[in-house]
Amino acid sequence: MAETQSTQDASIRSQVLLDAVSNERRRVQELLAHLQRDEAAFTDGSDGVSAEEHDPDADAHVIERTQIAAQRALEQQRLIDLDDAADRLERGEFGFCSSCGCEIPIDRLIALPDTRFCVAHATVDKHVA
């Protein structure tokens, strides 16, 4: 009986985590589409000339385009990390700290489904990596 309950609990945990990864992946894809539209808004579309080339506020637009491109790059990496998280979940390797091997609390995994570290190692390893 206890083994059946444990198997059911593991199955529920796995489904909750898969949902968290899927939901975050969907959110990131929507954000990427929005960023792509924002980036495209800087090109007038007729001759491929950037809108800022005819704009007196060109410097501000260059900064904004740079920020959008940087955000897009971060989100594209996040999508890669989420795909990796989904793969680890399928292999049964998801939810364990890459530094110490301890189980990462489910609340942390739901909030940050692409995390590879427990709270204790999250900041330490970010500075090392």
Coordinates of N, CA and C in Angstrom, one line a residue:
M1 N 0.8 -1.2 0.0 CA 0.0 0.0 0.0 C 0.9 1.3 0.0
A2 N 1.9 1.3 0.8 CA 2.8 2.5 0.9 C 3.5 2.7 -0.4
E3 N 3.9 1.5 -1.0 CA 4.6 1.6 -2.3 C 3.7 2.2 -3.4
T4 N 2.4 1.8 -3.4 CA 1.5 2.3 -4.4 C 1.3 3.8 -4.1
Q5 N 1.2 4.2 -2.9 CA 1.0 5.7 -2.6 C 2.2 6.4 -3.0
S6 N 3.4 5.9 -2.8 CA 4.7 6.5 -3.2 C 4.7 6.7 -4.7
T7 N 4.3 5.6 -5.4 CA 4.3 5.7 -6.9 C 3.3 6.7 -7.4
Q8 N 2.1 6.8 -6.8 CA 1.1 7.8 -7.1 C 1.6 9.2 -6.8
D9 N 2.3 9.4 -5.7 CA 2.9 10.7 -5.3 C 3.9 11.1 -6.4
A10 N 4.8 10.2 -6.8 CA 5.8 10.5 -7.8 C 5.2 10.8 -9.1
S11 N 4.1 10.1 -9.5 CA 3.4 10.4 -10.7 C 2.8 11.8 -10.7
I12 N 2.2 12.1 -9.6 CA 1.5 13.5 -9.4 C 2.6 14.5 -9.5
R13 N 3.7 14.3 -8.7 CA 4.8 15.3 -8.7 C 5.4 15.5 -10.2
S14 N 5.5 14.4 -10.9 CA 6.1 14.5 -12.2 C 5.1 15.3 -13.1
Q15 N 3.8 15.0 -13.0 CA 2.8 15.7 -13.8 C 2.8 17.2 -13.5
V16 N 2.9 17.6 -12.2 CA 2.9 19.0 -11.8 C 4.1 19.7 -12.3
L17 N 5.3 19.0 -12.3 CA 6.5 19.6 -12.8 C 6.5 19.7 -14.3
L18 N 5.9 18.7 -15.0 CA 5.8 18.7 -16.5 C 4.9 19.9 -16.9
D19 N 3.8 20.1 -16.1 CA 2.9 21.2 -16.4 C 3.6 22.6 -16.2
A20 N 4.4 22.7 -15.1 CA 5.2 23.9 -14.8 C 6.1 24.2 -16.0
V21 N 6.9 23.2 -16.4 CA 7.8 23.4 -17.5 C 7.1 23.8 -18.8
S22 N 6.0 23.1 -19.1 CA 5.2 23.4 -20.3 C 4.6 24.8 -20.3
N23 N 4.0 25.2 -19.1 CA 3.5 26.5 -19.0 C 4.5 27.6 -19.1
E24 N 5.7 27.4 -18.5 CA 6.7 28.4 -18.7 C 7.2 28.5 -20.1
R25 N 7.4 27.3 -20.7 CA 7.8 27.3 -22.1 C 6.8 28.1 -23.0
R26 N 5.5 27.9 -22.8 CA 4.5 28.6 -23.6 C 4.6 30.1 -23.3
R27 N 4.8 30.5 -22.0 CA 5.0 31.9 -21.7 C 6.2 32.5 -22.4
V28 N 7.3 31.8 -22.4 CA 8.5 32.3 -23.0 C 8.3 32.4 -24.5
Q29 N 7.6 31.4 -25.1 CA 7.4 31.5 -26.6 C 6.5 32.7 -26.9
E30 N 5.5 33.0 -26.1 CA 4.7 34.2 -26.3 C 5.5 35.5 -26.2
L31 N 6.4 35.5 -25.2 CA 7.2 36.7 -25.0 C 8.2 36.9 -26.2
L32 N 8.7 35.8 -26.7 CA 9.6 35.9 -27.8 C 8.9 36.4 -29.1
A33 N 7.6 36.0 -29.3 CA 6.8 36.5 -30.4 C 6.6 38.0 -30.2
H34 N 6.3 38.4 -29.0 CA 6.1 39.8 -28.7 C 7.4 40.6 -29.0
L35 N 8.5 40.1 -28.5 CA 9.8 40.8 -28.8 C 10.1 40.9 -30.2
Q36 N 9.8 39.8 -31.0 CA 10.0 39.8 -32.4 C 9.2 40.9 -33.1
R37 N 7.9 41.0 -32.7 CA 7.0 42.1 -33.2 C 7.6 43.4 -32.9
D38 N 8.1 43.6 -31.7 CA 8.6 44.9 -31.3 C 9.9 45.2 -32.1
E39 N 10.7 44.2 -32.3 CA 11.9 44.4 -33.1 C 11.6 44.7 -34.6
A40 N 10.5 44.1 -35.1 CA 10.1 44.3 -36.5 C 9.5 45.7 -36.7
A41 N 9.0 46.3 -35.6 CA 8.4 47.6 -35.7 C 9.4 48.7 -36.0
F42 N 10.7 48.4 -35.8 CA 11.8 49.3 -36.1 C 12.1 49.4 -37.6
T43 N 11.6 48.4 -38.3 CA 11.9 48.4 -39.8 C 10.6 48.8 -40.5
D44 N 10.6 49.7 -41.4 CA 9.4 50.2 -42.0 C 8.8 49.1 -43.0
G45 N 9.6 48.1 -43.4 CA 9.1 47.0 -44.2 C 9.2 47.3 -45.7
S46 N 9.2 48.5 -46.2 CA 9.2 48.8 -47.6 C 10.6 48.6 -48.3
D47 N 11.6 49.1 -47.6 CA 12.9 49.0 -48.3 C 14.0 48.4 -47.3
G48 N 13.5 47.9 -46.2 CA 14.4 47.3 -45.2 C 15.2 48.3 -44.4
V49 N 14.9 49.6 -44.6 CA 15.6 50.6 -43.9 C 15.0 50.8 -42.5
S50 N 15.9 50.8 -41.5 CA 15.4 51.0 -40.2 C 14.7 52.3 -40.0
A51 N 13.6 52.3 -39.2 CA 12.9 53.5 -39.0 C 13.7 54.6 -38.4
E52 N 14.7 54.2 -37.5 CA 15.5 55.2 -36.8 C 16.4 56.0 -37.7
E53 N 16.6 55.5 -39.0 CA 17.5 56.3 -39.9 C 16.8 57.6 -40.3
H54 N 15.5 57.7 -40.2 CA 14.7 58.9 -40.5 C 14.2 59.6 -39.3
D55 N 14.6 59.2 -38.1 CA 14.0 59.6 -36.9 C 15.0 60.5 -36.1
P56 N 14.6 61.7 -35.7 CA 15.5 62.5 -34.9 C 15.9 61.8 -33.5
D57 N 15.1 60.9 -33.1 CA 15.3 60.2 -31.8 C 16.1 58.8 -32.1
A58 N 16.9 58.8 -33.1 CA 17.5 57.6 -33.5 C 18.3 56.9 -32.4
D59 N 19.0 57.7 -31.6 CA 19.9 57.1 -30.5 C 19.0 56.4 -29.5
A60 N 17.9 56.9 -29.2 CA 17.0 56.3 -28.2 C 16.4 55.0 -28.8
H61 N 16.2 55.0 -30.1 CA 15.7 53.8 -30.8 C 16.7 52.7 -30.9
V62 N 18.0 53.1 -31.1 CA 19.1 52.1 -31.1 C 19.2 51.4 -29.7
I63 N 19.1 52.2 -28.7 CA 19.2 51.7 -27.4 C 18.0 50.7 -27.1
E64 N 16.8 51.1 -27.5 CA 15.7 50.2 -27.4 C 15.8 48.9 -28.2
R65 N 16.3 49.0 -29.4 CA 16.5 47.8 -30.2 C 17.5 46.9 -29.6
T66 N 18.6 47.5 -29.0 CA 19.6 46.7 -28.4 C 19.0 46.0 -27.1
Q67 N 18.2 46.7 -26.4 CA 17.6 46.1 -25.2 C 16.6 44.9 -25.6
I68 N 15.9 45.1 -26.7 CA 15.0 44.1 -27.2 C 15.8 42.9 -27.7
A69 N 16.9 43.1 -28.4 CA 17.7 42.0 -28.9 C 18.3 41.2 -27.7
A70 N 18.8 42.0 -26.7 CA 19.3 41.3 -25.5 C 18.3 40.5 -24.8
Q71 N 17.1 41.0 -24.6 CA 16.0 40.3 -23.9 C 15.6 39.1 -24.8
R72 N 15.6 39.2 -26.1 CA 15.3 38.1 -26.9 C 16.3 37.0 -26.8
A73 N 17.6 37.3 -26.7 CA 18.6 36.3 -26.6 C 18.5 35.6 -25.3
L74 N 18.2 36.3 -24.2 CA 18.0 35.7 -22.9 C 16.8 34.7 -22.9
E75 N 15.7 35.1 -23.5 CA 14.6 34.3 -23.6 C 14.8 33.1 -24.5
Q76 N 15.6 33.2 -25.5 CA 15.9 32.1 -26.4 C 16.7 31.1 -25.6
Q77 N 17.6 31.6 -24.8 CA 18.4 30.7 -23.9 C 17.5 30.0 -22.9
R78 N 16.6 30.7 -22.4 CA 15.6 30.2 -21.4 C 14.8 29.1 -22.0
L79 N 14.4 29.2 -23.3 CA 13.7 28.2 -24.0 C 14.5 26.9 -24.2
I80 N 15.8 27.1 -24.4 CA 16.7 26.0 -24.5 C 16.8 25.3 -23.2
D81 N 16.9 26.1 -22.1 CA 17.0 25.5 -20.7 C 15.7 24.8 -20.4
L82 N 14.6 25.3 -20.8 CA 13.3 24.6 -20.5 C 13.2 23.3 -21.3
D83 N 13.7 23.3 -22.5 CA 13.7 22.0 -23.3 C 14.6 21.0 -22.6
D84 N 15.7 21.5 -22.1 CA 16.6 20.6 -21.3 C 16.0 20.1 -20.1
A85 N 15.2 21.0 -19.4 CA 14.5 20.5 -18.2 C 13.5 19.5 -18.5
A86 N 12.8 19.6 -19.6 CA 11.8 18.6 -20.0 C 12.5 17.3 -20.3
D87 N 13.6 17.3 -21.0 CA 14.4 16.1 -21.2 C 14.8 15.4 -19.9
R88 N 15.3 16.2 -19.0 CA 15.8 15.7 -17.7 C 14.6 15.1 -16.9
L89 N 13.4 15.7 -17.1 CA 12.2 15.2 -16.4 C 11.9 13.8 -17.0
E90 N 11.9 13.7 -18.3 CA 11.7 12.4 -18.9 C 12.6 11.3 -18.5
R91 N 13.9 11.7 -18.3 CA 14.9 10.7 -17.9 C 14.9 10.5 -16.4
G92 N 14.1 11.2 -15.7 CA 14.1 11.0 -14.2 C 15.3 11.7 -13.5
E93 N 15.9 12.7 -14.2 CA 17.0 13.4 -13.6 C 16.7 14.8 -13.2
F94 N 15.4 15.2 -13.3 CA 15.0 16.5 -13.0 C 14.7 16.7 -11.5
G95 N 15.1 17.9 -11.0 CA 14.7 18.2 -9.7 C 15.8 18.0 -8.6
F96 N 17.0 17.7 -9.1 CA 18.2 17.5 -8.2 C 19.2 18.5 -8.5
C97 N 19.8 19.1 -7.5 CA 20.8 20.1 -7.6 C 22.0 19.6 -8.3
S98 N 22.5 20.3 -9.3 CA 23.7 20.0 -10.1 C 25.0 20.0 -9.3
S99 N 24.9 20.8 -8.2 CA 26.1 20.9 -7.3 C 26.2 19.8 -6.2
C100 N 25.1 19.7 -5.5 CA 25.2 18.8 -4.3 C 24.3 17.5 -4.5
G101 N 23.5 17.5 -5.5 CA 22.7 16.3 -5.7 C 21.4 16.2 -4.8
C102 N 21.2 17.2 -4.0 CA 20.0 17.1 -3.1 C 18.8 17.4 -3.9
E103 N 17.6 17.0 -3.5 CA 16.4 17.2 -4.2 C 16.0 18.7 -4.0
I104 N 15.6 19.3 -5.1 CA 15.2 20.7 -5.1 C 13.7 20.7 -4.7
P105 N 13.4 21.6 -3.7 CA 11.9 21.6 -3.3 C 11.0 21.9 -4.5
I106 N 9.9 21.3 -4.5 CA 8.9 21.4 -5.6 C 8.5 22.8 -5.8
D107 N 8.3 23.6 -4.7 CA 7.9 25.0 -4.9 C 8.9 25.8 -5.7
R108 N 10.2 25.5 -5.5 CA 11.2 26.2 -6.3 C 11.2 25.7 -7.7
L109 N 10.9 24.4 -8.0 CA 10.9 23.9 -9.3 C 9.6 24.5 -10.1
I110 N 8.6 24.7 -9.4 CA 7.4 25.2 -10.0 C 7.6 26.7 -10.4
A111 N 8.3 27.4 -9.5 CA 8.5 28.8 -9.7 C 9.6 29.0 -10.8
L112 N 10.6 28.1 -10.8 CA 11.8 28.2 -11.7 C 12.0 26.9 -12.4
P113 N 11.1 26.5 -13.3 CA 11.2 25.1 -13.8 C 12.5 24.7 -14.5
D114 N 13.3 25.7 -14.9 CA 14.5 25.4 -15.6 C 15.7 25.4 -14.7
T115 N 15.5 25.6 -13.4 CA 16.6 25.7 -12.4 C 17.3 24.3 -12.3
R116 N 18.6 24.4 -12.1 CA 19.4 23.2 -11.9 C 20.0 23.2 -10.5
F117 N 19.7 24.2 -9.7 CA 20.3 24.3 -8.4 C 19.4 24.5 -7.2
C118 N 19.7 24.0 -6.1 CA 19.0 24.2 -4.9 C 19.2 25.7 -4.5
V119 N 18.5 26.2 -3.5 CA 18.7 27.6 -3.1 C 20.1 27.9 -2.6
A120 N 20.7 26.9 -1.9 CA 22.0 27.1 -1.3 C 23.1 27.3 -2.4
H121 N 22.9 26.6 -3.5 CA 23.9 26.7 -4.6 C 23.5 27.6 -5.7
A122 N 22.3 28.2 -5.7 CA 21.9 29.0 -6.9 C 22.8 30.2 -7.1
T123 N 23.0 30.9 -6.1 CA 23.8 32.2 -6.3 C 25.3 31.8 -6.4
V124 N 25.8 30.8 -5.6 CA 27.2 30.5 -5.7 C 27.6 30.0 -7.1
D125 N 26.8 29.1 -7.7 CA 27.1 28.6 -9.0 C 26.9 29.5 -10.1
K126 N 26.0 30.5 -9.9 CA 25.8 31.5 -11.0 C 27.0 32.3 -11.2
H127 N 27.7 32.6 -10.1 CA 28.9 33.4 -10.1 C 30.1 32.7 -10.7
V128 N 30.1 31.4 -10.5 CA 31.2 30.5 -10.9 C 31.0 30.2 -12.4
A129 N 29.8 30.0 -12.9 CA 29.5 29.6 -14.3 C 29.8 30.7 -15.2

